[in-house]
Structure formats: structure tokens, C-alpha cells
Amino acid sequence: MTNTPLLRFRPWASLLATTALAASGSVWAQAQPPVGAITYVAGLAGPAQPVPTLAEWGVLVLSLLMALMAWRAARGHLASLMLAIAPGVLAAAMLVATSWSSPVEAQPMGVSVLLDNPSGATADIPYHESLDWPAADYMHQYEVRNTTGQTVRITDITLTAGHNNRNPLDIPRCTVGMVLAADEGCFLLVSKPH
């Protein structure tokens, strides 16, 4: 058998074809458009106000003052002095040892739609692949969460043609006119009838 130019070219041709198919895969897997949108207005009740509390050092000073008052009330009675001071000192030590200002360690899982613009906006309801799965009954439940830090009101929920708003499995259901406090959420079940 003789080496023809076609046989010598075959390994390069298969490599070229494989590379072309791999590069064109990104063209086939394009992002799907959103299935709808949620419009909201924010700032209905102003920003959330912090609750005044004592810092850990304030609690420590208060505990020491109470221990001093207990010592003064129990002068001359050593047994009652120990009974009065020990719980206060123990409580103060436990409060000081507690991590008071640690950062948030866990974020909510599965949040699908974030209402995050403090001045109000329209948030897209993203496409989810379960809308095309027969095993998921062509439905997907979205969690809508207010992350603006203030109260928001949902003014409109629109879905594209071919998608329906159904009763979600979890409550509360997102509805037009619903007011969500800061960090509060609601649920939206979108279906795609087949």
C-alpha cells in the first residue's frame, strides 16, 4: 500500500474537525432569555433603623457594677457574697467570650430572583432548565428575595408568552401589591405548558 497524500492528511483532518466542533459548541449552548420580570418600588418606610444595644464592654461594665452592688449588700457575709458575685462574673465572662461582630457566614441557598436596587427597578426572572424537564412537570419554583435593606412593594409580575404563574409549593406567594420587608422573600412557581 502506498502513502497517498490523503492518508497522511487524515490525522490532521480529524484534529481540525474535532477542534472546530469543540469551538462551535459555545454557539449551540446560548443563554436562554428570561421568562419574565418583577417590577418593584423601594423605600416605602425608609431604611431600616438599627436597634440600640450594649457592646460587649458595656455588658462587662454593667456586670461589674452589679457585682460591686452585690458585694456591698452582702458585707460581712462571705458565703452570700460568693453566691451573689459568681453568677454575674460567669455571665460577664461568657458574654465577653462570645463572638459579637462576626461576619455573616451563611448566605441563603437557591435564591433565584434578587430585588437589590434600593431605588426600585425591574428584576429579570431567569430561565431555568427544569422548565424543559418532563420530570419536573415543566415547572420551576423561584425564590424572590428583597436585598435592598428597605421595604419594597411588588408592582408588576409579567411572564413571557408560553409561561404561567401557578401556586407555589411554599408560602408566601409573590403577588402584585405584596410588601416585602428587608431580607424577606416570597415564592413564584412558573410553568411551561406542553
Tab-separated table of C-alpha atoms in Angstrom:
chain	number	residue	atom	x	y	z
A	1	MET	CA	0.000	0.000	0.000
A	2	THR	CA	1.401	3.351	-0.917
A	3	ASN	CA	1.200	6.530	1.108
A	4	THR	CA	-1.141	8.841	-0.632
A	5	PRO	CA	-1.402	12.471	0.456
A	6	LEU	CA	-4.964	11.815	1.690
A	7	LEU	CA	-3.846	9.107	4.128
A	8	ARG	CA	-1.049	11.287	5.507
A	9	PHE	CA	-3.508	14.153	5.989
A	10	ARG	CA	-6.167	12.112	7.826
A	11	PRO	CA	-4.847	12.638	11.460
A	12	TRP	CA	-4.653	16.391	10.908
A	13	ALA	CA	-8.117	16.450	9.402
A	14	SER	CA	-9.679	14.682	12.371
A	15	LEU	CA	-7.871	17.016	14.773
A	16	LEU	CA	-9.085	20.024	12.805
A	17	ALA	CA	-12.664	18.723	12.733
A	18	THR	CA	-12.622	17.992	16.489
A	19	THR	CA	-11.297	21.473	17.256
A	20	ALA	CA	-13.938	23.073	15.037
A	21	LEU	CA	-16.731	21.135	16.734
A	22	ALA	CA	-15.438	21.989	20.197
A	23	ALA	CA	-15.214	25.670	19.338
A	24	SER	CA	-18.683	25.763	17.818
A	25	GLY	CA	-20.275	24.144	20.887
A	26	SER	CA	-20.477	27.536	22.558
A	27	VAL	CA	-22.607	28.736	19.658
A	28	TRP	CA	-25.106	25.929	20.235
A	29	ALA	CA	-25.319	26.441	24.009
A	30	GLN	CA	-26.514	30.021	24.027
A	31	ALA	CA	-28.113	31.551	27.109
A	32	GLN	CA	-31.880	31.470	27.220
A	33	PRO	CA	-33.781	34.756	27.534
A	34	PRO	CA	-35.534	35.494	30.843
A	35	VAL	CA	-39.014	34.052	31.313
A	36	GLY	CA	-40.384	37.228	32.835
A	37	ALA	CA	-39.762	40.161	35.122
A	38	ILE	CA	-40.754	41.524	38.526
A	39	THR	CA	-41.114	45.283	38.879
A	40	TYR	CA	-40.854	46.806	42.357
A	41	VAL	CA	-40.579	50.138	44.153
A	42	ALA	CA	-38.388	50.546	47.210
A	43	GLY	CA	-38.129	52.880	50.161
A	44	LEU	CA	-41.725	52.720	51.333
A	45	ALA	CA	-40.863	53.027	55.021
A	46	GLY	CA	-37.321	54.379	54.800
A	47	PRO	CA	-34.178	52.454	55.593
A	48	ALA	CA	-34.197	50.018	58.467
A	49	GLN	CA	-33.121	51.595	61.744
A	50	PRO	CA	-30.599	49.773	63.935
A	51	VAL	CA	-31.717	48.597	67.358
A	52	PRO	CA	-29.622	50.223	70.098
A	53	THR	CA	-27.772	47.623	72.167
A	54	LEU	CA	-24.832	47.498	74.521
A	55	ALA	CA	-21.493	46.448	73.164
A	56	GLU	CA	-19.631	43.619	74.888
A	57	TRP	CA	-17.658	46.098	77.011
A	58	GLY	CA	-20.880	47.787	78.141
A	59	VAL	CA	-22.216	44.424	79.300
A	60	LEU	CA	-18.935	43.758	81.127
A	61	VAL	CA	-19.049	47.119	82.932
A	62	LEU	CA	-22.704	46.584	83.849
A	63	SER	CA	-21.876	43.127	85.234
A	64	LEU	CA	-19.011	44.508	87.306
A	65	LEU	CA	-21.230	47.269	88.681
A	66	MET	CA	-23.839	44.667	89.673
A	67	ALA	CA	-21.109	42.555	91.309
A	68	LEU	CA	-19.952	45.640	93.258
A	69	MET	CA	-23.510	46.340	94.401
A	70	ALA	CA	-23.951	42.701	95.452
A	71	TRP	CA	-20.704	42.837	97.433
A	72	ARG	CA	-21.840	45.991	99.180
A	73	ALA	CA	-25.239	44.491	100.018
A	74	ALA	CA	-23.667	41.321	101.399
A	75	ARG	CA	-20.895	42.946	103.516
A	76	GLY	CA	-19.715	40.611	106.182
A	77	HIS	CA	-21.446	37.570	104.798
A	78	LEU	CA	-18.782	35.830	102.686
A	79	ALA	CA	-20.992	32.910	101.651
A	80	SER	CA	-23.746	35.158	100.318
A	81	LEU	CA	-21.128	37.337	98.634
A	82	MET	CA	-19.798	34.379	96.628
A	83	LEU	CA	-23.325	33.315	95.705
A	84	ALA	CA	-24.118	36.838	94.506
A	85	ILE	CA	-20.921	37.557	92.591
A	86	ALA	CA	-20.130	34.201	90.969
A	87	PRO	CA	-23.105	34.056	88.547
A	88	GLY	CA	-22.579	37.677	87.477
A	89	VAL	CA	-18.885	37.208	86.807
A	90	LEU	CA	-19.571	33.940	84.975
A	91	ALA	CA	-22.228	35.598	82.823
A	92	ALA	CA	-19.931	38.517	82.025
A	93	ALA	CA	-17.112	36.153	81.059
A	94	MET	CA	-19.437	34.197	78.781
A	95	LEU	CA	-20.713	37.376	77.103
A	96	VAL	CA	-17.205	38.688	76.514
A	97	ALA	CA	-16.091	35.337	75.097
A	98	THR	CA	-18.972	35.322	72.612
A	99	SER	CA	-18.208	36.460	69.077
A	100	TRP	CA	-20.341	39.601	68.779
A	101	SER	CA	-19.433	41.143	65.495
A	102	SER	CA	-18.512	38.235	63.286
A	103	PRO	CA	-19.383	38.456	59.576
A	104	VAL	CA	-22.302	36.540	58.152
A	105	GLU	CA	-21.112	33.013	57.466
A	106	ALA	CA	-24.014	31.576	55.532
A	107	GLN	CA	-25.928	33.008	52.619
A	108	PRO	CA	-29.374	31.821	51.594
A	109	MET	CA	-29.257	28.987	49.084
A	110	GLY	CA	-31.352	28.759	45.973
A	111	VAL	CA	-32.273	32.420	45.676
A	112	SER	CA	-33.403	32.858	42.102
A	113	VAL	CA	-34.505	36.487	41.833
A	114	LEU	CA	-32.901	39.259	43.876
A	115	LEU	CA	-34.617	42.593	44.362
A	116	ASP	CA	-31.410	44.507	45.021
A	117	ASN	CA	-31.785	48.050	43.664
A	118	PRO	CA	-32.522	50.458	46.573
A	119	SER	CA	-34.329	52.876	44.273
A	120	GLY	CA	-36.619	50.217	42.753
A	121	ALA	CA	-36.288	48.568	39.360
A	122	THR	CA	-37.295	45.574	37.268
A	123	ALA	CA	-35.625	42.250	38.068
A	124	ASP	CA	-35.496	39.535	35.412
A	125	ILE	CA	-36.853	36.072	36.179
A	126	PRO	CA	-34.089	33.913	34.681
A	127	TYR	CA	-34.683	30.860	32.545
A	128	HIS	CA	-34.175	27.584	34.411
A	129	GLU	CA	-33.596	24.266	32.672
A	130	SER	CA	-36.261	22.497	34.759
A	131	LEU	CA	-38.838	24.384	32.649
A	132	ASP	CA	-37.934	21.913	29.871
A	133	TRP	CA	-37.792	18.740	32.020
A	134	PRO	CA	-40.739	16.350	31.959
A	135	ALA	CA	-39.592	15.003	35.352
A	136	ALA	CA	-40.070	18.494	36.854
A	137	ASP	CA	-43.518	18.821	35.223
A	138	TYR	CA	-42.081	21.670	33.156
A	139	MET	CA	-42.092	23.911	36.252
A	140	HIS	CA	-39.582	25.790	38.395
A	141	GLN	CA	-40.137	27.481	41.741
A	142	TYR	CA	-38.269	30.764	42.143
A	143	GLU	CA	-37.481	32.384	45.452
A	144	VAL	CA	-37.729	36.164	45.252
A	145	ARG	CA	-35.720	37.921	47.982
A	146	ASN	CA	-35.561	41.594	48.945
A	147	THR	CA	-31.897	42.518	49.494
A	148	THR	CA	-32.279	46.314	49.280
A	149	GLY	CA	-32.128	46.813	53.050
A	150	GLN	CA	-35.517	48.534	52.989
A	151	THR	CA	-39.160	47.733	52.390
A	152	VAL	CA	-40.254	47.133	48.778
A	153	ARG	CA	-43.628	46.701	47.072
A	154	ILE	CA	-44.052	44.427	44.047
A	155	THR	CA	-45.883	46.483	41.411
A	156	ASP	CA	-45.943	44.036	38.493
A	157	ILE	CA	-45.157	40.425	37.644
A	158	THR	CA	-45.016	39.649	33.931
A	159	LEU	CA	-44.210	36.356	32.235
A	160	THR	CA	-43.383	35.814	28.593
A	161	ALA	CA	-45.833	34.051	26.296
A	162	GLY	CA	-45.903	30.339	26.987
A	163	HIS	CA	-45.201	30.639	30.736
A	164	ASN	CA	-47.801	30.610	33.506
A	165	ASN	CA	-47.800	31.783	37.123
A	166	ARG	CA	-49.027	28.923	39.353
A	167	ASN	CA	-49.493	28.387	43.083
A	168	PRO	CA	-46.033	27.741	44.566
A	169	LEU	CA	-45.292	24.849	46.890
A	170	ASP	CA	-44.009	27.201	49.607
A	171	ILE	CA	-45.674	30.290	51.021
A	172	PRO	CA	-45.975	33.244	50.781
A	173	ARG	CA	-46.807	33.515	47.103
A	174	CYS	CA	-45.448	36.564	45.268
A	175	THR	CA	-48.341	38.762	44.183
A	176	VAL	CA	-48.729	42.249	42.770
A	177	GLY	CA	-49.060	44.702	45.660
A	178	MET	CA	-47.157	42.490	48.096
A	179	VAL	CA	-44.874	44.343	50.514
A	180	LEU	CA	-41.574	42.681	51.408
A	181	ALA	CA	-39.542	43.875	54.380
A	182	ALA	CA	-35.749	43.861	54.202
A	183	ASP	CA	-34.401	40.311	53.755
A	184	GLU	CA	-37.903	38.920	53.363
A	185	GLY	CA	-38.845	36.692	50.458
A	186	CYS	CA	-41.727	35.147	48.580
A	187	PHE	CA	-42.135	32.342	46.041
A	188	LEU	CA	-43.162	32.209	42.401
A	189	LEU	CA	-43.906	28.953	40.546
A	190	VAL	CA	-43.530	29.270	36.773
A	191	SER	CA	-44.773	26.540	34.424
A	192	LYS	CA	-44.321	25.956	30.740
A	193	PRO	CA	-47.319	24.005	29.390
A	194	HIS	CA	-46.575	21.356	26.783
